[in-house]
Amino acid sequence: MLLYPAMNVLQGTPRIAARFLLTAFLLLAGCAPLQWTRPDATPEQTQADTADCQQRAWQESNFRSFGYGPGYRWSRYPFWGDRYYDETRLTRFCMEVRGYSLEAAPKQ
């Protein structure tokens, strides 16, 4: 039994507003430029490490065998076989192993 039937119409409004704000926040957060940082690394060393990790990730993602693992239709992993996703993931892993962290670039 509803005591205030008009309130039922507005019941979903806070959820819609929250979803909108969350989506807007995520879209705006995606616009922030990121950079690899490590306290003891020079910019030249960071650039060299990034290039080396990207090259190794590119090689690994291109030479990996697609014969293993479940087929795309049956996989719960939506990016199975996506070379670009694997390259990004491997680059990130390589940089993190070397002690770098991905942080927002300072405003200039």
JSON list of C-alpha atoms in Angstrom, two decimals, residues 72-82:
[
{"chain": "A", "resi": 72, "resn": "TYR", "atom": "CA", "xyz": [36.27, -16.68, -28.47]},
{"chain": "A", "resi": 73, "resn": "ARG", "atom": "CA", "xyz": [32.62, -17.73, -28.43]},
{"chain": "A", "resi": 74, "resn": "TRP", "atom": "CA", "xyz": [33.06, -19.78, -25.28]},
{"chain": "A", "resi": 75, "resn": "SER", "atom": "CA", "xyz": [35.49, -17.56, -23.39]},
{"chain": "A", "resi": 76, "resn": "ARG", "atom": "CA", "xyz": [34.47, -15.45, -20.42]},
{"chain": "A", "resi": 77, "resn": "TYR", "atom": "CA", "xyz": [37.43, -13.25, -21.24]},
{"chain": "A", "resi": 78, "resn": "PRO", "atom": "CA", "xyz": [36.08, -10.71, -23.76]},
{"chain": "A", "resi": 79, "resn": "PHE", "atom": "CA", "xyz": [39.50, -9.64, -25.07]},
{"chain": "A", "resi": 80, "resn": "TRP", "atom": "CA", "xyz": [40.78, -13.13, -25.86]},
{"chain": "A", "resi": 81, "resn": "GLY", "atom": "CA", "xyz": [43.00, -12.84, -28.92]},
{"chain": "A", "resi": 82, "resn": "ASP", "atom": "CA", "xyz": [42.98, -9.03, -29.01]}
]
